[in-house]
Amino acid sequence: MSSDAPLSSGGGWSPKKPPPGGDGEQAPKPKRFWWRFLLAAVLIVGVSAAATTTSVLLYIDSIAQALGHNDRLHDKLSRALANVHPGEPENILILGSDKRAGEEFEEDPGRSDTTILLRLDPEKDSIAVMSIPRDLKVEIPEYGTGKFNEAYSYGGPKLTLQVVKELTGLRINHVVNVDFLGFVRAVDAIGCVYTDVDRRYYHSNVGLPPEEQYSEINIKPGYQKLCGKKALEYVRYRHTDTDIVRSARQQSFISDARQQISVQDLVFDQRNLIDIFTEYTTSDISDGKTMLEVLKLFIASRNAAIKQVHFPAELGPSYVYASHSAIEGAVKEFLSGETSEEAGGGEGGSSKAKGGGGKKKGSGGGSKHRKQHKKKKPKVEAVQPGDDGLVPAREVGEAEAGAAARHVGGGFPIFYPTRLPLGAHYVETDPYEHVVDPRVYRFKDTDGNRHVAYKMVAVMEEPDGYHYFGVQGIKGWEDPPILDNPSVTDEIHGREYEIFVDSGRIKLIAWHRGSNTYWIANDLEQSLGNEQMVGMARSADVMMGKKKPQKKGRRHP
């Protein structure tokens, strides 16, 4: 591998694992999420090509005028926010709530579902995000001990800001309160988002009593374009996942959205996006000068990768817990813009991470019925794993590839790994759960051309839940958006790979055969070690798609 490829398998710090069935809470009501602002932020990045022109200054002024409803929030928060010199790093507190922009906070502050800290540091070319668990046990001034999200219900953004400052010791420069309802409009306005769905998401309330009903969803696995409503269902799903898993899914979607939005799309449809941004966002930013300074920060950081800092959460029966020392470590990582591994603070490679069978952060499970995976497919050999934590899996791979080959038609090679992590297997086709594996399907690319594709979903069943990772193949599309800007391009054993790294961990490794594209994707929390990801890709063998027999019928003269 290239010397600059950060491919160590060091797992670093790992929090206490969530239970397989989620956090045990009742199904949530529809709420709002922080990352609508980040989608709007790409609009800010989009104007970088003409950042000093008169048109952009008018553009900024139009945003500032539309944000006139921010004056009240600015007055309430201004004394608690830290001033910063132009060009210096800024910390932005983003709150996802069900309070519509412009509505008063005094009578009913509303409810907050997600709190995120965003740091823009152009000097270090870094964008860092860190979410605070809503169930974190905290001390709320004048209210005593409670869950973190209760601070918003008691006192809105002002009280939440106070708790965040006392909890982290951070200086907060701006607060943004984001309304959930704008997300569908924003995703549609940017032309939808291509994303790699890790597994089957399905739930229907048909025939269920009210106490068992929650948000319906019907999304199949594989690389595809998600538009407003579907995208909303995907990112907000949490019934069988923890907040940690949902945050990872949201982060993945944000990264996909950020790299797919062109300057042209933003410039030529800026009025629509301005309307969405201003209608569903409230913040302390209420004038053009302040807006311009924030814009400059985003523009200066436009090429930086988003680094997610995991909050040191330990799940308990009633609360999420975090020690003062653990929080201090996370804040240090947040301020440095480096992961613990990059900063030299990690614990190094653990045998658990290498072996693929240890206790890693779970990616949740399917529904409660998903525990009953059928065992009809061949199993991975129960042998001693190699140094990379993988074991032989040719038999299961051939069975999976054969099932795909029967449906894709001729001329499309099916790649499959011949080695898998110990304990991994491909999910079973299960009509009860509306699961079909492997999935063979067709979809349109960015130019409207149709392609046949397949998705093999593998799962590791562990005490903390299910970890889903997968193999994707697409016929005839060489440059899907997900493969823009690889971290490393390297040749291994005669095959060229594009390797995508996030916070020191390989999240995706891709290769091509002719015009066809293939990749292996890590699970949402990237719990598979780097050696495991590279080892699976290196082991990939190929099976040719079979030509479909022609239907017999009368010959026409």
PDB file of C-alpha atoms in Angstrom, residues 69-70 98-105 177-179 277-282:
ATOM      1  CA  HIS A  69     -36.959  36.679  12.490  1.00  0.00           C
ATOM      2  CA  ASN A  70     -33.575  36.034  14.151  1.00  0.00           C
ATOM      3  CA  ASP A  98     -39.810  21.034  16.122  1.00  0.00           C
ATOM      4  CA  LYS A  99     -40.032  24.805  16.662  1.00  0.00           C
ATOM      5  CA  ARG A 100     -40.825  26.584  13.391  1.00  0.00           C
ATOM      6  CA  ALA A 101     -38.562  29.474  12.458  1.00  0.00           C
ATOM      7  CA  GLY A 102     -39.996  32.788  13.640  1.00  0.00           C
ATOM      8  CA  GLU A 103     -42.227  31.326  16.335  1.00  0.00           C
ATOM      9  CA  GLU A 104     -41.894  32.526  19.890  1.00  0.00           C
ATOM     10  CA  PHE A 105     -39.953  30.363  22.358  1.00  0.00           C
ATOM     11  CA  ASN A 177     -31.991  26.172  15.498  1.00  0.00           C
ATOM     12  CA  VAL A 178     -33.093  24.023  12.555  1.00  0.00           C
ATOM     13  CA  ASP A 179     -36.631  23.034  11.665  1.00  0.00           C
ATOM     14  CA  PHE A 277     -32.884  27.937   4.465  1.00  0.00           C
ATOM     15  CA  THR A 278     -34.510  31.043   5.883  1.00  0.00           C
ATOM     16  CA  GLU A 279     -37.964  29.571   6.422  1.00  0.00           C
ATOM     17  CA  TYR A 280     -36.775  26.593   8.452  1.00  0.00           C
ATOM     18  CA  THR A 281     -33.749  28.038  10.264  1.00  0.00           C
ATOM     19  CA  THR A 282     -33.462  30.349  13.259  1.00  0.00           C
TER      20      THR A 282
END
